[in-house]
XYZ file of N, CA, C and O in Angstrom:
444
model
N 142.507 -9.229 147.884
C 142.037 -9.785 146.613
C 142.229 -8.761 145.506
O 141.709 -7.652 145.588
N 142.956 -9.130 144.502
C 143.284 -8.229 143.383
C 142.039 -7.768 142.646
O 141.968 -6.657 142.170
N 141.025 -8.601 142.570
C 139.863 -8.260 141.751
C 139.138 -7.031 142.267
O 138.604 -6.272 141.485
N 139.107 -6.803 143.564
C 138.383 -5.644 144.081
C 139.086 -4.337 143.781
O 138.486 -3.401 143.277
N 140.371 -4.241 144.085
C 141.096 -2.980 143.924
C 141.379 -2.658 142.458
O 141.102 -1.571 141.989
N 141.923 -3.616 141.725
C 142.365 -3.353 140.358
C 141.211 -3.317 139.367
O 141.159 -2.464 138.506
N 140.280 -4.243 139.481
C 139.233 -4.323 138.467
C 138.237 -3.180 138.559
O 137.613 -2.841 137.574
N 138.098 -2.573 139.706
C 137.217 -1.415 139.806
C 137.889 -0.142 139.307
O 137.254 0.882 139.155
N 139.184 -0.210 139.086
C 139.956 0.955 138.670
C 139.813 1.253 137.186
O 139.925 2.390 136.767
N 139.563 0.226 136.358
C 139.409 0.474 134.928
C 138.217 -0.298 134.388
O 137.820 -1.309 134.942
N 137.651 0.234 133.312
C 136.517 -0.405 132.653
C 136.977 -0.961 131.316
O 137.544 -0.223 130.493
N 136.751 -2.255 131.122
C 137.098 -2.897 129.855
C 136.342 -2.206 128.729
O 135.138 -1.975 128.818
N 137.057 -1.818 127.679
C 136.449 -1.156 126.531
C 136.364 0.355 126.653
O 136.082 1.038 125.681
N 136.603 0.885 127.851
C 136.552 2.333 128.076
C 137.958 2.880 128.305
O 138.349 3.878 127.712
N 138.701 2.223 129.160
C 140.044 2.683 129.516
C 141.116 1.826 128.860
O 140.997 0.603 128.813
N 142.149 2.482 128.396
C 143.371 1.780 128.068
C 144.119 1.614 129.368
O 143.895 2.363 130.321
N 144.973 0.615 129.430
C 145.749 0.456 130.656
C 147.220 0.226 130.319
O 147.559 -0.355 129.299
N 148.047 0.741 131.210
C 149.494 0.560 131.134
C 149.920 0.002 132.472
O 149.491 0.505 133.515
N 150.729 -1.053 132.429
C 151.214 -1.613 133.680
C 152.730 -1.499 133.753
O 153.408 -1.486 132.729
N 153.210 -1.390 134.972
C 154.645 -1.458 135.268
C 154.806 -2.555 136.309
O 153.999 -2.657 137.241
N 155.842 -3.360 136.146
C 156.080 -4.431 137.101
C 157.554 -4.800 137.091
O 158.290 -4.420 136.190
N 157.953 -5.536 138.091
C 159.318 -6.058 138.176
C 159.240 -7.535 137.800
O 158.523 -8.308 138.447
N 159.969 -7.919 136.762
C 159.893 -9.309 136.313
C 160.685 -10.242 137.235
O 161.313 -9.792 138.195
N 160.661 -11.515 136.925
C 161.293 -12.517 137.780
C 162.812 -12.368 137.851
O 163.452 -12.896 138.757
N 163.407 -11.601 136.940
C 164.858 -11.352 136.966
C 165.200 -10.036 137.657
O 166.358 -9.633 137.708
N 164.166 -9.315 138.141
C 164.397 -8.068 138.849
C 164.416 -6.826 137.976
O 164.761 -5.743 138.441
N 164.044 -6.954 136.699
C 164.028 -5.811 135.787
C 162.648 -5.182 135.727
O 161.631 -5.882 135.753
N 162.620 -3.844 135.640
C 161.356 -3.128 135.485
C 160.862 -3.309 134.055
O 161.616 -3.113 133.098
N 159.610 -3.663 133.897
C 159.008 -3.871 132.581
C 157.685 -3.131 132.514
O 157.057 -2.844 133.536
N 157.248 -2.820 131.297
C 155.960 -2.157 131.080
C 155.255 -2.805 129.900
O 155.883 -3.439 129.047
N 153.944 -2.605 129.846
C 153.139 -3.045 128.709
C 151.844 -2.235 128.726
O 151.396 -1.788 129.782
N 151.253 -2.053 127.554
C 150.022 -1.274 127.468
C 149.083 -1.841 126.421
O 149.518 -2.477 125.462
N 147.795 -1.635 126.635
C 146.757 -1.926 125.653
C 145.874 -0.688 125.500
O 145.521 -0.044 126.497
N 145.505 -0.393 124.277
C 144.504 0.636 124.016
C 143.150 0.157 124.527
O 142.940 -1.056 124.697
N 142.193 1.064 124.727
C 140.905 0.677 125.308
C 140.169 -0.430 124.552
O 139.522 -1.268 125.166
N 140.288 -0.463 123.250
C 139.483 -1.428 122.490
C 140.032 -2.852 122.510
O 139.321 -3.799 122.195
N 141.273 -3.052 122.906
C 141.909 -4.373 122.801
C 141.194 -5.415 123.653
O 140.801 -6.475 123.163
N 141.038 -5.151 124.936
C 140.416 -6.137 125.828
C 138.981 -6.437 125.405
O 138.547 -7.592 125.425
N 138.267 -5.409 125.004
C 136.875 -5.609 124.581
C 136.809 -6.473 123.322
O 136.008 -7.402 123.237
N 137.669 -6.175 122.346
C 137.684 -6.959 121.109
C 138.047 -8.414 121.366
O 137.562 -9.309 120.677
N 138.904 -8.672 122.355
C 139.318 -10.037 122.673
C 138.324 -10.757 123.580
O 138.429 -11.961 123.781
N 137.392 -10.006 124.153
C 136.416 -10.602 125.062
C 136.990 -10.926 126.433
O 136.477 -11.792 127.141
N 138.047 -10.196 126.839
C 138.706 -10.454 128.112
C 138.029 -9.732 129.259
O 137.504 -8.625 129.092
N 138.096 -10.331 130.438
C 137.701 -9.620 131.649
C 138.938 -8.898 132.199
O 139.997 -8.901 131.565
N 138.798 -8.315 133.381
C 139.895 -7.529 133.952
C 141.159 -8.367 134.192
O 142.265 -7.949 133.836
N 140.989 -9.516 134.815
C 142.140 -10.351 135.157
C 142.808 -10.882 133.896
O 144.041 -10.888 133.783
N 142.026 -11.317 132.920
C 142.605 -11.796 131.661
C 143.389 -10.688 130.967
O 144.446 -10.943 130.380
N 142.890 -9.464 131.040
C 143.581 -8.322 130.429
C 144.923 -8.075 131.117
O 145.956 -7.921 130.463
N 144.913 -8.047 132.439
C 146.149 -7.823 133.183
C 147.147 -8.948 132.925
O 148.330 -8.707 132.667
N 146.664 -10.188 132.955
C 147.562 -11.325 132.729
C 148.150 -11.300 131.323
O 149.329 -11.587 131.122
N 147.340 -10.924 130.335
C 147.840 -10.818 128.969
C 148.905 -9.725 128.867
O 149.924 -9.895 128.194
N 148.688 -8.603 129.557
C 149.683 -7.535 129.566
C 150.984 -7.988 130.222
O 152.071 -7.633 129.764
N 150.869 -8.755 131.288
C 152.083 -9.276 131.926
C 152.873 -10.135 130.953
O 154.090 -10.007 130.837
N 152.187 -10.992 130.224
C 152.866 -11.837 129.238
C 153.435 -10.984 128.101
O 154.557 -11.207 127.649
N 152.669 -9.999 127.658
C 153.150 -9.087 126.615
C 154.424 -8.393 127.068
O 155.350 -8.171 126.283
N 154.478 -8.040 128.348
C 155.648 -7.365 128.907
C 156.811 -8.295 129.206
O 157.840 -7.851 129.689
N 156.630 -9.585 128.949
C 157.732 -10.516 129.108
C 157.779 -11.274 130.412
O 158.773 -11.948 130.700
N 156.721 -11.204 131.215
C 156.704 -11.942 132.477
C 156.457 -13.421 132.186
O 155.467 -13.784 131.578
N 157.375 -14.272 132.630
C 157.304 -15.694 132.288
C 156.925 -16.600 133.464
O 156.567 -17.751 133.260
N 157.000 -16.095 134.662
C 156.696 -16.898 135.851
C 155.183 -17.077 135.996
O 154.404 -16.368 135.354
N 154.770 -18.006 136.860
C 153.327 -18.141 137.123
C 152.765 -16.829 137.687
O 153.417 -16.143 138.469
N 151.551 -16.488 137.281
C 150.912 -15.247 137.728
C 149.969 -15.579 138.883
O 149.033 -16.356 138.722
N 150.230 -14.977 140.023
C 149.404 -15.193 141.211
C 148.705 -13.891 141.591
O 149.105 -12.806 141.154
N 147.689 -14.010 142.443
C 147.029 -12.802 142.949
C 148.019 -11.943 143.721
O 147.966 -10.719 143.646
N 148.931 -12.573 144.439
C 149.934 -11.820 145.187
C 150.815 -11.001 144.240
O 151.123 -9.844 144.510
N 151.201 -11.611 143.116
C 152.023 -10.861 142.161
C 151.221 -9.742 141.512
O 151.732 -8.641 141.321
N 149.965 -10.000 141.162
C 149.136 -8.951 140.551
C 149.056 -7.719 141.443
O 148.981 -6.600 140.962
N 149.086 -7.907 142.755
C 149.010 -6.783 143.695
C 150.251 -5.900 143.636
O 150.213 -4.761 144.095
N 151.342 -6.391 143.059
C 152.584 -5.615 143.025
C 152.693 -4.720 141.792
O 153.582 -3.878 141.729
N 151.812 -4.888 140.820
C 151.943 -4.089 139.599
C 151.420 -2.673 139.826
O 150.563 -2.443 140.679
N 151.961 -1.749 139.070
C 151.440 -0.384 139.041
C 150.606 -0.280 137.769
O 151.099 -0.519 136.670
N 149.348 0.063 137.912
C 148.430 0.143 136.784
C 147.988 1.593 136.592
O 147.580 2.248 137.543
N 148.100 2.075 135.371
C 147.644 3.420 135.016
C 146.569 3.275 133.956
O 146.764 2.578 132.963
N 145.444 3.905 134.176
C 144.389 3.870 133.159
C 144.429 5.164 132.367
O 144.872 6.204 132.864
N 143.959 5.088 131.120
C 143.895 6.279 130.279
C 142.783 6.104 129.257
O 142.254 5.015 129.069
N 142.442 7.185 128.627
C 141.466 7.164 127.538
C 142.160 7.619 126.272
O 143.113 8.390 126.312
N 141.664 7.146 125.162
C 142.215 7.569 123.884
C 141.067 7.796 122.917
O 139.929 7.425 123.188
N 141.395 8.398 121.818
C 140.398 8.667 120.788
C 140.953 8.185 119.458
O 142.086 8.492 119.100
N 140.148 7.404 118.768
C 140.569 6.896 117.468
C 139.966 7.791 116.391
O 138.772 8.071 116.402
N 140.805 8.268 115.496
C 140.347 9.117 114.400
C 140.807 8.497 113.092
O 141.880 7.904 113.027
N 140.003 8.655 112.086
C 140.382 8.143 110.763
C 140.265 9.264 109.744
O 139.449 10.170 109.881
N 141.117 9.213 108.739
C 141.043 10.123 107.620
C 141.672 9.438 106.423
O 142.464 8.513 106.560
N 141.269 9.886 105.266
C 141.811 9.310 104.043
C 143.246 9.810 103.850
O 143.680 10.780 104.466
N 143.955 9.164 102.953
C 145.318 9.588 102.659
C 145.323 11.008 102.088
O 146.173 11.825 102.440
N 144.328 11.317 101.234
C 144.223 12.668 100.662
C 144.003 13.699 101.769
O 144.599 14.779 101.745
N 143.157 13.369 102.751
C 142.934 14.279 103.879
C 144.215 14.455 104.697
O 144.528 15.554 105.137
N 144.945 13.368 104.894
C 146.214 13.437 105.609
C 147.186 14.368 104.889
O 147.816 15.223 105.505
N 147.307 14.208 103.565
C 148.222 15.060 102.806
C 147.810 16.524 102.885
O 148.659 17.399 103.037
N 146.503 16.787 102.775
C 146.023 18.168 102.869
C 146.331 18.745 104.250
O 146.786 19.887 104.369
N 146.115 17.967 105.294
C 146.397 18.416 106.656
C 147.894 18.675 106.827
O 148.308 19.697 107.376
N 148.700 17.778 106.328
C 150.156 17.902 106.420
C 150.635 19.146 105.672
O 151.470 19.895 106.164
N 150.092 19.362 104.493
C 150.463 20.529 103.679
C 150.080 21.824 104.401
O 150.868 22.751 104.469
N 148.867 21.850 104.953
C 148.384 23.041 105.662
C 149.300 23.387 106.832
O 149.683 24.543 107.002
N 149.657 22.406 107.639
C 150.512 22.674 108.792
C 151.936 23.023 108.379
O 152.614 23.764 109.068
N 152.375 22.515 107.265
C 153.706 22.834 106.765
C 153.787 24.330 106.420
O 154.724 25.007 106.803
N 152.760 24.836 105.747
C 152.735 26.264 105.400
C 152.554 27.121 106.647
O 153.126 28.197 106.748
N 151.764 26.656 107.596
C 151.555 27.426 108.830
C 152.845 27.576 109.629
O 153.029 28.549 110.336
N 153.726 26.613 109.521
C 154.980 26.671 110.263
C 156.018 27.552 109.591
O 157.164 27.582 109.993
N 155.635 28.255 108.519
C 156.491 29.249 107.917
C 157.516 28.721 106.942
O 158.409 29.445 106.531
N 157.388 27.487 106.545
C 158.374 26.941 105.618
C 158.094 27.450 104.206
O 159.003 27.822 103.493
N 156.822 27.485 103.821
C 156.419 28.187 102.612
C 156.617 27.494 101.285
O 156.442 28.100 100.250
N 156.969 26.248 101.266
C 157.021 25.532 99.994
C 156.400 24.156 100.198
O 156.404 23.615 101.299
N 155.873 23.583 99.127
C 155.165 22.312 99.288
C 156.101 21.201 99.763
O 157.280 21.182 99.429
N 155.527 20.310 100.547
C 156.281 19.142 100.980
C 156.325 18.106 99.860
O 155.373 17.978 99.102
N 157.397 17.371 99.757
C 157.403 16.264 98.802
C 156.437 15.185 99.275
O 156.101 15.138 100.457
N 155.977 14.332 98.378
C 155.096 13.248 98.806
C 155.773 12.401 99.875
O 156.997 12.244 99.858
N 154.968 11.872 100.773
C 155.508 11.042 101.851
C 156.095 9.768 101.264
O 155.511 9.117 100.435
N 157.302 9.459 101.691
C 157.971 8.244 101.256
C 158.598 7.616 102.484
O 159.549 8.140 103.034
N 158.048 6.490 102.950
C 158.531 5.912 104.191
C 159.906 5.286 104.060
O 160.482 4.824 105.027
N 160.476 5.270 102.862
C 161.819 4.727 102.688
C 162.908 5.771 102.855
O 164.063 5.458 102.940
N 162.520 7.049 102.911
C 163.560 8.072 103.020
C 163.803 8.469 104.448
O 163.130 8.126 105.324
């Protein structure tokens, strides 16, 4: 039973999970969710895994037998926030620390 082995391995809302699986065409596929995704969606363990399979492109019916074939890796992450001004100050500080010695131009995502 997939629920005993896999669902005890990660905690919804605590661990992010990454899965690897072989799709119905024989190709290796992966998909991942950060820890907060399943909790925000209100998913249990099986719903989270099934959603990841679909995210990874698995189109066939999902069975307990197939769930047993996936490789699941759990991880933790940390979410940090800072203002744009704080980001620029941090970026400027590290730029000078790396010995470049002149101010960076403003960030422009088009260049």
